[in-house]
Coordinates of C-alpha atoms in Angstrom, one line a residue:
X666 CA -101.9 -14.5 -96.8
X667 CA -100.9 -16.6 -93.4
X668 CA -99.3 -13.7 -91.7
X669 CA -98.5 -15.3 -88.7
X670 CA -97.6 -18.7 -90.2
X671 CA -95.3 -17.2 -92.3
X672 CA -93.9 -15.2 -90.1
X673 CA -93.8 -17.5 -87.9
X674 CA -91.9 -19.5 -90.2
X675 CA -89.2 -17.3 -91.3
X676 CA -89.3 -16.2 -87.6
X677 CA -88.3 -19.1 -86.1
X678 CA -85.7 -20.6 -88.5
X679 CA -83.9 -17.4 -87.8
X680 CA -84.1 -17.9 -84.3
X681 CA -82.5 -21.4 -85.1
X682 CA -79.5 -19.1 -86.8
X683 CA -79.5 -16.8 -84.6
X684 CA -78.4 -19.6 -81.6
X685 CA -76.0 -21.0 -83.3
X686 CA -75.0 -17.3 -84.1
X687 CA -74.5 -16.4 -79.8
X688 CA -72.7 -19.8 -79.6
X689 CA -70.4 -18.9 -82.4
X690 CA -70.0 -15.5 -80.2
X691 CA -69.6 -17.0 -77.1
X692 CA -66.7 -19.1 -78.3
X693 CA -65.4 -16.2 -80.0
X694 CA -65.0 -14.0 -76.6
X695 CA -63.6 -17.2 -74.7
X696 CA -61.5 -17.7 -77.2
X697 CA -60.2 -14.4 -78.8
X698 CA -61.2 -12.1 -76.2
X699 CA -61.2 -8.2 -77.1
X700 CA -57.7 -9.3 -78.8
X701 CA -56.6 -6.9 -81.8
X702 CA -56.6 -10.2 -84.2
X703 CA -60.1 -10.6 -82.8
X704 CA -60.8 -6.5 -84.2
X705 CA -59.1 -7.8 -87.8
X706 CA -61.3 -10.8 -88.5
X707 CA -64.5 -8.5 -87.4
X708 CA -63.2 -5.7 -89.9
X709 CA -62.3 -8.1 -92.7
X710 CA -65.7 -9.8 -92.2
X711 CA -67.9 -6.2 -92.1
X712 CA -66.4 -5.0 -95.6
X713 CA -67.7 -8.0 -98.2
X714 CA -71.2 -8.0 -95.9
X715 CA -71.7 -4.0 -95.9
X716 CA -71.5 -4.5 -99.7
X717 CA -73.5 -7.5 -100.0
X718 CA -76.3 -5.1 -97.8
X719 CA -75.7 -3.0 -101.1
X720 CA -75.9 -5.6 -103.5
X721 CA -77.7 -8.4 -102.5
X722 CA -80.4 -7.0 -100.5
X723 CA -81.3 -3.5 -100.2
X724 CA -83.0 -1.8 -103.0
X725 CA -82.1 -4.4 -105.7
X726 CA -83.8 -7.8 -103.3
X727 CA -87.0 -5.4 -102.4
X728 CA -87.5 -4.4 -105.6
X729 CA -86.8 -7.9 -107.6
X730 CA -89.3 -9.6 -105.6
X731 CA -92.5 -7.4 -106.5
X732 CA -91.6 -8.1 -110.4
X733 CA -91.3 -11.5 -109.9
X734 CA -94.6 -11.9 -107.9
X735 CA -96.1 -10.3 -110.7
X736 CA -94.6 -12.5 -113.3
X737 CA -96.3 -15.7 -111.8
X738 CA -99.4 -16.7 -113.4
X739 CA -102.6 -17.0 -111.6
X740 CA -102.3 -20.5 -112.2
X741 CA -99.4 -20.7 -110.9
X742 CA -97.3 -20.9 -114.3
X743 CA -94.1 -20.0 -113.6
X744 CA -92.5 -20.1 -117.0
X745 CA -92.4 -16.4 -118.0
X746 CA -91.2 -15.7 -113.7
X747 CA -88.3 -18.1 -114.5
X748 CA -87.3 -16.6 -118.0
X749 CA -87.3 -13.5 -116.0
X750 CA -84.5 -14.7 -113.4
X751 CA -82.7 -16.0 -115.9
X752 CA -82.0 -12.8 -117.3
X753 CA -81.4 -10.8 -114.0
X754 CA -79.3 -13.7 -112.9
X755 CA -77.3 -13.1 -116.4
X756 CA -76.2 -9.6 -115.7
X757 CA -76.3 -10.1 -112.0
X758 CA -73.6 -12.7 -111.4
X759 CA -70.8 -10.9 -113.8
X760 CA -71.4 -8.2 -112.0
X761 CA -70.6 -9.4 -108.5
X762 CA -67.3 -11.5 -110.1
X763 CA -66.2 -7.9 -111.3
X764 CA -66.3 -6.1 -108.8
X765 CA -65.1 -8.4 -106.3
X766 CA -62.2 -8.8 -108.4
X767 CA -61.4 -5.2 -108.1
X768 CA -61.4 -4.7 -104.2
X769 CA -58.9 -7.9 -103.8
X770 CA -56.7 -6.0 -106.3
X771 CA -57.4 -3.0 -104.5
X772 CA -57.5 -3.8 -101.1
X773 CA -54.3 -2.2 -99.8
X774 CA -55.7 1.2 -100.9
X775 CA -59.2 0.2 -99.7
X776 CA -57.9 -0.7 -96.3
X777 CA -55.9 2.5 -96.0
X778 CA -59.4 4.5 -97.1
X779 CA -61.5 3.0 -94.6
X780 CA -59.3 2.3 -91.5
X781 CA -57.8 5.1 -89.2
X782 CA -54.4 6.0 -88.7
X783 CA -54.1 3.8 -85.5
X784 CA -54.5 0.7 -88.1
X785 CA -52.5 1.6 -91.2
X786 CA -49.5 2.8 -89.3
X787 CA -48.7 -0.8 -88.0
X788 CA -47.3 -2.7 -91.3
X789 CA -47.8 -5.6 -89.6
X790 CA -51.4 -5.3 -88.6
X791 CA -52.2 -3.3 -91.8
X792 CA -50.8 -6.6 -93.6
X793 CA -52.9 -9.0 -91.9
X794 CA -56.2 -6.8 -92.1
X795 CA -55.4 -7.1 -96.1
X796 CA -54.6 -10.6 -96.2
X797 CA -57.9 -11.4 -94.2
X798 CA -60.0 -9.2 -96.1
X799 CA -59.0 -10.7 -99.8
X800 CA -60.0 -14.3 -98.1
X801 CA -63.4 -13.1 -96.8
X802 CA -64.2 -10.7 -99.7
X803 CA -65.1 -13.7 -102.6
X804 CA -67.7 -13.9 -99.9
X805 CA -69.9 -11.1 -101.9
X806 CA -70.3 -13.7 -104.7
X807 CA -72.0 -16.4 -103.0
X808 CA -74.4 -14.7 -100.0
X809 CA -75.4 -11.8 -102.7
X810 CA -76.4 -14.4 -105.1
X811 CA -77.9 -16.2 -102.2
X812 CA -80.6 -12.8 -102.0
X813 CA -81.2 -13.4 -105.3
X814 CA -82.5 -17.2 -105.0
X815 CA -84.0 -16.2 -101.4
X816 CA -86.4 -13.5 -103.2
X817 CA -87.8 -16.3 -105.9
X818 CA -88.7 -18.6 -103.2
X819 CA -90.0 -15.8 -100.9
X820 CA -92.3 -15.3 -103.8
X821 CA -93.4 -18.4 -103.8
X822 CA -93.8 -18.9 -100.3
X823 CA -91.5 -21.3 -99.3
X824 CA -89.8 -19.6 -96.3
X825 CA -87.8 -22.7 -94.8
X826 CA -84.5 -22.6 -97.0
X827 CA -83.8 -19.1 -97.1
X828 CA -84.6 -18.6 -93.7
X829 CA -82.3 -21.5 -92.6
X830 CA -79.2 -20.7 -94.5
X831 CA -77.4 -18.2 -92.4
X832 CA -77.7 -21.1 -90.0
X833 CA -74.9 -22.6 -92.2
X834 CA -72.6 -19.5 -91.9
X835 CA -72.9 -20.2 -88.2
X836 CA -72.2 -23.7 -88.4
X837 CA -68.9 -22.7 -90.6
X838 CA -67.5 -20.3 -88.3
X839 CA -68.0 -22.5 -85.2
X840 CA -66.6 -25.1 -86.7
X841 CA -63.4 -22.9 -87.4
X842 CA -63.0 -21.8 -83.9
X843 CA -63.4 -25.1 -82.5
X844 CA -61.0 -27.0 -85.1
X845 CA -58.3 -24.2 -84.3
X846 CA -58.9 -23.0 -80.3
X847 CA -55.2 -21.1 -79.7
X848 CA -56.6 -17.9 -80.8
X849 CA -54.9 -15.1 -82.0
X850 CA -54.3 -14.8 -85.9
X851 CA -54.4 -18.6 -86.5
X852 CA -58.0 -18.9 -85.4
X853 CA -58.5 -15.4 -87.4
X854 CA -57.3 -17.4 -90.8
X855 CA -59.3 -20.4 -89.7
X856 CA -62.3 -18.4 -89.0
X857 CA -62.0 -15.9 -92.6
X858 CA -61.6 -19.4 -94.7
X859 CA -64.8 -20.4 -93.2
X860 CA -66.6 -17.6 -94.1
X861 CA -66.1 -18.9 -97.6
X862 CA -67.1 -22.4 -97.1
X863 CA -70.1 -20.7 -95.2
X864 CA -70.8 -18.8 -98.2
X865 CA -70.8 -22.0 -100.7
X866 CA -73.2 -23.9 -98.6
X867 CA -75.7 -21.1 -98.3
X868 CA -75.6 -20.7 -102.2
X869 CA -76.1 -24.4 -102.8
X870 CA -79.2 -24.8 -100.1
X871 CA -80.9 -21.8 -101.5
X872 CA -80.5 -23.3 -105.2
X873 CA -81.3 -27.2 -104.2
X874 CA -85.1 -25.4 -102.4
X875 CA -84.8 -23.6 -105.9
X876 CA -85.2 -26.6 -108.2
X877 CA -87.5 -28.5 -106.1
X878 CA -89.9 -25.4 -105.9
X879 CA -89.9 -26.4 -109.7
X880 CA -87.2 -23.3 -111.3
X881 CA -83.9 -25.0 -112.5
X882 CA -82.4 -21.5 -113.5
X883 CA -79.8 -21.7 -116.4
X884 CA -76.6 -19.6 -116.7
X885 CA -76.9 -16.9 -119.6
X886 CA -75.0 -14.6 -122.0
X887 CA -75.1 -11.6 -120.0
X888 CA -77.7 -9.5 -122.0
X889 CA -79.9 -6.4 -121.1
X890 CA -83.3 -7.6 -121.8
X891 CA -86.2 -4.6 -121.7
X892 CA -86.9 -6.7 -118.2
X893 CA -83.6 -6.2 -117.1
X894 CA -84.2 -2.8 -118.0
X895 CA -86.8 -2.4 -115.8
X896 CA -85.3 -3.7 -113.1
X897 CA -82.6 -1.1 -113.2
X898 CA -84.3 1.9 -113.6
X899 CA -86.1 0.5 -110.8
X900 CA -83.4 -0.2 -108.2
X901 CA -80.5 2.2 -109.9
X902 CA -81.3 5.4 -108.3
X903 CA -82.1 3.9 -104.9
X904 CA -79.2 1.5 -104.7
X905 CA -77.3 4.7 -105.6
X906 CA -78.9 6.4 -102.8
X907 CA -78.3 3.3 -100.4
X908 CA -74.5 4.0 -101.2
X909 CA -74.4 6.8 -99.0
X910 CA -76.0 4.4 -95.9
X911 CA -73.1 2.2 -96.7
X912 CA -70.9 5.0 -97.0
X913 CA -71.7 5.9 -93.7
X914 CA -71.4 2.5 -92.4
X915 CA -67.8 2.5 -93.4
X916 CA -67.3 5.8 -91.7
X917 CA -68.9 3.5 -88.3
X918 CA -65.2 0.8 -89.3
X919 CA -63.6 4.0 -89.6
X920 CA -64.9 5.7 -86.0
X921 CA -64.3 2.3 -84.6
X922 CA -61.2 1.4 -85.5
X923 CA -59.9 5.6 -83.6
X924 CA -61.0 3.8 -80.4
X925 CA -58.9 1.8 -77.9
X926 CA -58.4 -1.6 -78.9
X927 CA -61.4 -3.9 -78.6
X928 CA -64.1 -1.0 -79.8
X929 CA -65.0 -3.5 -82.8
X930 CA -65.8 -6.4 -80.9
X931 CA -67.4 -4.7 -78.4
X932 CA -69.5 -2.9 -80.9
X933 CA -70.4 -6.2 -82.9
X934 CA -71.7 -8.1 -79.9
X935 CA -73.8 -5.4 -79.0
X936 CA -75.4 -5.1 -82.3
X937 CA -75.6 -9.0 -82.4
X938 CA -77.7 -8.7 -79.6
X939 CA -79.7 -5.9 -80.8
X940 CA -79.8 -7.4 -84.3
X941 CA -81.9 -10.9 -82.9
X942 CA -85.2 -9.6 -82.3
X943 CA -84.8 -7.6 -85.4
X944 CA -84.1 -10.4 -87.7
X945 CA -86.8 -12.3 -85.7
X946 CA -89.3 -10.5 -85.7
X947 CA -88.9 -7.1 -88.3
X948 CA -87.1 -8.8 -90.9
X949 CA -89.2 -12.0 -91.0
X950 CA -92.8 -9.6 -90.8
X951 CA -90.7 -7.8 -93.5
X952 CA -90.4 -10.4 -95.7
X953 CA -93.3 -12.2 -95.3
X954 CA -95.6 -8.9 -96.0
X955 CA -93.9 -7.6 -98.8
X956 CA -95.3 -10.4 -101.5
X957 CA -98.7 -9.7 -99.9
X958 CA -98.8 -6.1 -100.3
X959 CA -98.3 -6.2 -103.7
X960 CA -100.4 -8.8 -104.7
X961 CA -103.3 -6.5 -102.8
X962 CA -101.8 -3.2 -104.6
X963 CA -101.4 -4.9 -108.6
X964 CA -105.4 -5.6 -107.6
X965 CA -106.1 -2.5 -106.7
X966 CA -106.7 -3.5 -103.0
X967 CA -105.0 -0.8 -101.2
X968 CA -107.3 -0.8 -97.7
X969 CA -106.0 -5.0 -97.5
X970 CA -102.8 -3.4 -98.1
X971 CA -103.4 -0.7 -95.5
X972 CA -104.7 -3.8 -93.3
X973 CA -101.4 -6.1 -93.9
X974 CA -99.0 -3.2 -92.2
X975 CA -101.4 -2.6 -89.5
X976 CA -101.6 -5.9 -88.1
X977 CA -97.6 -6.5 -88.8
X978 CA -97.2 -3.6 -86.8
X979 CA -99.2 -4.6 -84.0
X980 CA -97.7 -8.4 -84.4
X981 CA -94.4 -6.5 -84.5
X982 CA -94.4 -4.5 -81.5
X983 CA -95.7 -7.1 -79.1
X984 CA -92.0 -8.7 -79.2
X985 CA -90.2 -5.9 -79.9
X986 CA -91.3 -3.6 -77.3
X987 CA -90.9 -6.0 -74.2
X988 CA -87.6 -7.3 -75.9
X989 CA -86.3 -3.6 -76.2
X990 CA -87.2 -2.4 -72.2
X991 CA -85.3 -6.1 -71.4
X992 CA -82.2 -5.3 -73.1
X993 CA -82.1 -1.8 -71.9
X994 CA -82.3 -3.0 -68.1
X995 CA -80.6 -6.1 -68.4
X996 CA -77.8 -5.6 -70.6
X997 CA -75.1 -5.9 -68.1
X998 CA -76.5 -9.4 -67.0
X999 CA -77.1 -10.7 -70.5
X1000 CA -73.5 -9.4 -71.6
X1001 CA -72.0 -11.2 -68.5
X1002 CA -73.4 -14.8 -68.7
X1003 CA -72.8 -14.8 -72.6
X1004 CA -69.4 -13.6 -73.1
X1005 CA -67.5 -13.1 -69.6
X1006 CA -65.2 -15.9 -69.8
X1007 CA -61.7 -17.2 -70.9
X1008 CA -59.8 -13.9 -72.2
X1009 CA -63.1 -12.2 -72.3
X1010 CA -63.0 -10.3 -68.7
X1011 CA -65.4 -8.7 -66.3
X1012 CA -64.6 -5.3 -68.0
X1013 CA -65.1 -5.9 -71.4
X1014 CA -68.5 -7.2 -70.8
X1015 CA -69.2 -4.2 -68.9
X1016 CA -68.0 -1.7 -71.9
X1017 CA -70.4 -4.0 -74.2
X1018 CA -73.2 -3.8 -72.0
X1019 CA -72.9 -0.3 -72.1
X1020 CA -73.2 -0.2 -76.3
X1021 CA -75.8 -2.7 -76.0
X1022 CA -78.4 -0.3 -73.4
X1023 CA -77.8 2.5 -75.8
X1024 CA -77.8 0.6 -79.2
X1025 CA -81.1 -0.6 -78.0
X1026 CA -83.1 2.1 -77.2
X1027 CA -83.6 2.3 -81.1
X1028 CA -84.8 -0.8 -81.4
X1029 CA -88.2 -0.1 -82.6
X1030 CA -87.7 2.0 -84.8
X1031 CA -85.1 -0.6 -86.5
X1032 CA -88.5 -2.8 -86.5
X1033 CA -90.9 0.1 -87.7
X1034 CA -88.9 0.8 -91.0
X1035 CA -88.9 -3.2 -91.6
X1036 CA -92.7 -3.4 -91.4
X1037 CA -93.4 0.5 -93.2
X1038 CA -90.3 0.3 -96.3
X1039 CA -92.3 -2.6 -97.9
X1040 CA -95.4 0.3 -98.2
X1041 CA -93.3 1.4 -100.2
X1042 CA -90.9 -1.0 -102.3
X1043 CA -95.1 -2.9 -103.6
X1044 CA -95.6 1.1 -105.0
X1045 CA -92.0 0.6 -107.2
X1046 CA -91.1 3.6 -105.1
X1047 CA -87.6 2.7 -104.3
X1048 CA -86.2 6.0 -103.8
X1049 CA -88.2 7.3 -100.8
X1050 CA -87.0 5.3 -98.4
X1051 CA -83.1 4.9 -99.3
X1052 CA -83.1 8.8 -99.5
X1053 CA -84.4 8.9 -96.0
X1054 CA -81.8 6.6 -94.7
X1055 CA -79.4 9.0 -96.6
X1056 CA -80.1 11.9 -94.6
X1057 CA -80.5 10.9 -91.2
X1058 CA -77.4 8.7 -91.6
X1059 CA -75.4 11.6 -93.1
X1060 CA -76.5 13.8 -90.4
X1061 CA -75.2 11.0 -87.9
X1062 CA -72.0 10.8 -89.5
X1063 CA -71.3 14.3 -88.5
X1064 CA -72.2 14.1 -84.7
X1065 CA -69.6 11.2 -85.1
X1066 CA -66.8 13.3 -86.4
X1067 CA -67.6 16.1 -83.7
X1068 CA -68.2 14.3 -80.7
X1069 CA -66.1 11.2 -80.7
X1070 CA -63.0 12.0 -78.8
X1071 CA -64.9 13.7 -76.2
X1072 CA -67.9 11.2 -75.8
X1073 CA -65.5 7.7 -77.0
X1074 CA -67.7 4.7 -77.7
X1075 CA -70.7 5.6 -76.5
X1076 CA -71.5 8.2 -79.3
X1077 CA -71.7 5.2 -82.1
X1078 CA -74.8 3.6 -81.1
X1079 CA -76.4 6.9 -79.3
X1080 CA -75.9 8.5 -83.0
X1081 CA -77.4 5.2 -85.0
X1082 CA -80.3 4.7 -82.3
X1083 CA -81.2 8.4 -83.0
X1084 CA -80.8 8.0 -86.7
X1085 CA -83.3 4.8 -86.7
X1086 CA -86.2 7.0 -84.9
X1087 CA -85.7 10.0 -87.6
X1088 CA -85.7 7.0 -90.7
X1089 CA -88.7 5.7 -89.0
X1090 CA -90.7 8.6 -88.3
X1091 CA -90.4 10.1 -91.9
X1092 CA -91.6 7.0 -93.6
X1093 CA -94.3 7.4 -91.2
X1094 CA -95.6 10.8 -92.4
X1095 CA -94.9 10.3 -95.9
X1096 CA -97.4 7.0 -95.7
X1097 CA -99.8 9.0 -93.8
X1098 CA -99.9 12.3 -96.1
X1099 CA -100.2 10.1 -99.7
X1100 CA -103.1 8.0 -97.7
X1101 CA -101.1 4.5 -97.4
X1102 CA -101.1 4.0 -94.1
X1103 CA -102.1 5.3 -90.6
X1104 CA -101.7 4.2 -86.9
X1105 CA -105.7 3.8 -86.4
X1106 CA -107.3 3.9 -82.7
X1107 CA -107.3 0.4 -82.2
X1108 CA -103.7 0.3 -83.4
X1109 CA -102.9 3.0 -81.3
X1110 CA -104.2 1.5 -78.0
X1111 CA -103.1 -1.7 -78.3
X1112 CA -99.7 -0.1 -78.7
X1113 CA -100.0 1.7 -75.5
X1114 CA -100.9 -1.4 -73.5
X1115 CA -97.9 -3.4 -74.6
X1116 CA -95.9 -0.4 -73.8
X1117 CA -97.4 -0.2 -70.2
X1118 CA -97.2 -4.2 -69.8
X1119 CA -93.5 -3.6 -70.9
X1120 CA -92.9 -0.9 -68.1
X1121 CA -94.4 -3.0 -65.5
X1122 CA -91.7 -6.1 -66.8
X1123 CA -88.4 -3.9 -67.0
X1124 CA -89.5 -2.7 -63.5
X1125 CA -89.9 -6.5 -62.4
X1126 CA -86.5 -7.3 -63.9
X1127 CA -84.4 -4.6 -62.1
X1128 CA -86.5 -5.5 -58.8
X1129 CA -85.3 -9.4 -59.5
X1130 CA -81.8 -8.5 -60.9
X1131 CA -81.2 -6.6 -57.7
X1132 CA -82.5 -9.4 -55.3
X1133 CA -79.7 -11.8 -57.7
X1134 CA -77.1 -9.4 -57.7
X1135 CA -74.6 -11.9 -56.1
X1136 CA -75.8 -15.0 -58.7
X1137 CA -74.2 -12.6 -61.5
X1138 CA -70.7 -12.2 -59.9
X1139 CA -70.6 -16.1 -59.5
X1140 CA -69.6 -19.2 -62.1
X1141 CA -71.1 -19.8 -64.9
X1142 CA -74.2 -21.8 -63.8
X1143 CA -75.4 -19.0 -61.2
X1144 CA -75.3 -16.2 -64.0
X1145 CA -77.3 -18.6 -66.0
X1146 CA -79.9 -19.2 -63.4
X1147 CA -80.1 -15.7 -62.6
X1148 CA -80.7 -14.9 -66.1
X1149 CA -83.6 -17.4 -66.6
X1150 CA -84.9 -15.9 -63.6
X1151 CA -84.8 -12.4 -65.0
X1152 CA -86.3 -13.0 -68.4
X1153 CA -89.2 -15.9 -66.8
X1154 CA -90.4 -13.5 -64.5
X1155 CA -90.3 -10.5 -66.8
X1156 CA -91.9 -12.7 -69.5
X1157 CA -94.5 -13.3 -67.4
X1158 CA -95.3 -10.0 -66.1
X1159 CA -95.6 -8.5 -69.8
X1160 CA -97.8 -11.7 -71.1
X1161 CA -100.1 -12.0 -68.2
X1162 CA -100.4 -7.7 -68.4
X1163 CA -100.8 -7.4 -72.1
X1164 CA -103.2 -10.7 -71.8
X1165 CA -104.9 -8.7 -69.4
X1166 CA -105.3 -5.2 -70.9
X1167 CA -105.6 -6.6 -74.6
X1168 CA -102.3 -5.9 -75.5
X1169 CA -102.5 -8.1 -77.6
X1170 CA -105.1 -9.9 -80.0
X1171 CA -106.3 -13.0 -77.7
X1172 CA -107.6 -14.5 -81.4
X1173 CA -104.6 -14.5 -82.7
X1174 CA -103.2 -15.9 -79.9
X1175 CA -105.4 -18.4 -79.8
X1176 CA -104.6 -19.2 -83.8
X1177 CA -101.0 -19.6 -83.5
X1178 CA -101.5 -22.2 -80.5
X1179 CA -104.6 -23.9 -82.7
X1180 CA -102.0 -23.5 -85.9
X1181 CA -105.1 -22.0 -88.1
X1182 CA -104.6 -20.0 -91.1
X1183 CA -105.0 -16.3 -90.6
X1184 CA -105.8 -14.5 -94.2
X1185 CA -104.2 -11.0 -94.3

């Protein structure tokens, strides 16, 4: 497998999202500020995607796309793989229709479940949070049937689509804020209605890179097929499980929406940030290993397999360590020339940069569980690793409901950061006791020299950042130039040191730039 090609791919097409993702956010702030419609639209948005996390990905994407490798023939029939998305898609799609009709029936009562008292006892804002939520909800439909398409054409190794569309999302929602700029609730509608058209053009990219990769999937009686069968008793008990991390995530909406006015959107750009070098580097290792592994493990090859984490690992961590030491140190910077601005003041990206250093400090261990759950999804074992979410999530959801009122926003991403490093530890051990996986020297040290190199760079940041202190309390271009400053010469520093040290693998280096296939 081209590791780093397809990593690369999916990598960078996210980044691509991901842009147009901070400009969507940077409007946003200018143009909603820390508002309470600006906390409604966040809300109404973070209910149909924590379910789509449920439905769409999750256990039922990381377990559909091992059968479907399986199901395409060595040379490279795909007639019996289709037959077999047929069917899923059958049961799948009537599925989603239900139960989305339920929760925009139900969404008074779901709104009252999930939102504090501070919400439901304004009619008026308790009226708006439902009316926005039944617009965004039909969302679930399209981007969950969107994992389903994304997982056949990650099977067959064509990144580009799926790893474009979110990039359409973005384009939606931008296009929403700057058709309708007053703010307040108006841009709030504008921006929920383009969640749907966002939605619709994610579907029909995913399904256009569908037919041309040669599968023109046709719609079905629903019918459960032995295949279907297996499927489910794959994916049931863990998408079960997953509940309780979704659970949990609506008791985060709920913790959130006890704090002052402008917790949410604090909160989301925080994880925004966080969430970039996770989608572009753990998620797109993620994906592009999980095919691989098992391919190696239905041949019996479990030392390749063994081999494929270890060197996503290693790929892994030379981003995500430097990126996570960089947004520790320079999260007030970062928070100021993105989103201080318009009705977005000096204060609120102060209170964000604050969620962002803490949020951050989990960030590899977000990364680790990307690269490690696929050790176990290729083994069918779905179960492990959602139970292990359950727990350490469950056990954050109780610091949350003791600490809270005395600790305010901080305790949210403190609790999740610490949650992250439990998850990622445990799939750890449990690899290394059945004999999957272990860190090996060479593993080990090359981890320690990136972590070094990344010491030295967050010390040449706050040396720099100190020395610009007076470019960040200035317009709009000085905070800029001060933060290319920061990240070129921290860049530098961590690049030149792990170069230096062999932090890194100088031959793979030397691929990417040469753009020669690497075989995992």
């Amino acid at each position: 497998m081209n590791l780093l090609k397809a990593g690369g791919t999916i990598g960078g097409l996210t980044l691509v999202s991901r842009i147009l993702g901070f400009a969507r956010e940077m409007v946003f702030a200018r143009v909603m500020g820390a508002s309470a419609a600006a906390e409604v639209f966040i809300w109404a948005f973070q209910l149909p995607n924590l379910l789509r996390r449920l439905l769409g990905e999750g256990a039922f994407s990381q377990g559909f796309v091992p059968l479907f490798a399986r199901r395409i023939g060595k040379d490279g029939n795909l007639d019996d793989a289709k037959q077999f998305a047929e069917e899923v898609q059958a049961v799948f799609l009537p599925v989603l229709i239900l139960i989305t009709a339920i929760f925009v029936i139900a969404m008074p009562a779901v709104v009252v479940a999930v939102a504090s008292d501070r919400w439901t006892n304004d009619p008026d804002k308790f009226a708006f949070t439902v009316f926005l939520t039944r617009v965004t909800f039909p969302y679930l439909i399209f981007i969950s049937m969107v994992s389903l398409f994304s997982g056949i054409l990650n099977s067959l190794s064509r990144f580009v689509a799926a790893a474009f569309a979110p990039a359409l999302l973005n384009v939606a929602l931008l296009g929403a804020l700057l058709l309708v700029p007053e703010g307040g609730r108006a841009t709030a509608v504008a921006m929920s209605w383009a969640v749907l058209v966002g939605g619709v053009l994610q579907l029909g990219l995913c399904i256009a890179a569908t037919r041309r990769a040669g599968l023109r999937l046709k719609l079905l009686p629903p019918k459960m097929t032995p295949r279907v069968k297996e499927l489910l008793i794959l994916i049931l008990p863990a998408t079960i499980g997953a509940g309780g991390y979704y659970i949990s995530q609506l008791f985060y909406a709920y913790f959130a929406t006890r704090l002052p006015e402008g917790s949410f959107v604090y909160l989301s750009q925080a994880d925004r940030l966080n969430q970039l070098p996770l989608a572009l580097v753990g998620s797109a290792i993620g994906t592009a290993i999980l095919p691989a592994i098992s391919r190696h493990l239905g041949s019996g090859e479990e030392r390749q397999a063994a081999t494929i984490q270890g060197r996503a690992t290693e790929l892994a961590m030379l981003l995500t360590i430097p990126a996570t030491i960089a947004l520790i140190v320079a999260a007030g910077p970062i928070m100021t020339v993105l989103f201080k601005g318009g009705r977005f003041t000096a204060e609120d990206a102060a209170t964000s940069a604050l969620v962002l250093s803490i949020l951050a400090t989990g960030l590899p261990a977000y990364v680790i569980i990307k690269v490690l759950a696929p050790g176990f999804y290729a083994r069918k074992d779905m179960k492990t690793p959602v139970v292990i979410t359950l727990v350490t999530l469950a056990l954050g959801v109780i610091a949350n409901f003791i600490w809270i009122d005395d600790v305010g926003i901080a305790i949210l991403p403190l609790t999740t950061s610490l949650a992250a490093w439990a998850n990622a530890l445990a799939l750890y051990f449990l690899l290394a006791k059945r004999g999957h996986f272990r860190v090996e020297g060479w593993l080990a040290a090359r981890l320690a020299k990136q972590l070094i190199a990344a010491i030295a760079m967050g010390a040449t940041i706050w040396l720099v950042g100190g020395l610009l202190q007076s470019y960040f309390a200035g317009s709009v271009g000085q905070r800029l130039i001060g933060t290319v400053a920061l990240i070129g010469a921290g860049s530098a520093v961590y690049f030149v040191l792990a170069w230096i040290t062999g932090g890194m693998d100088r031959e793979d280096l030397l691929v990417l730039l040469r753009r020669k296939k690497v075989e995992g």
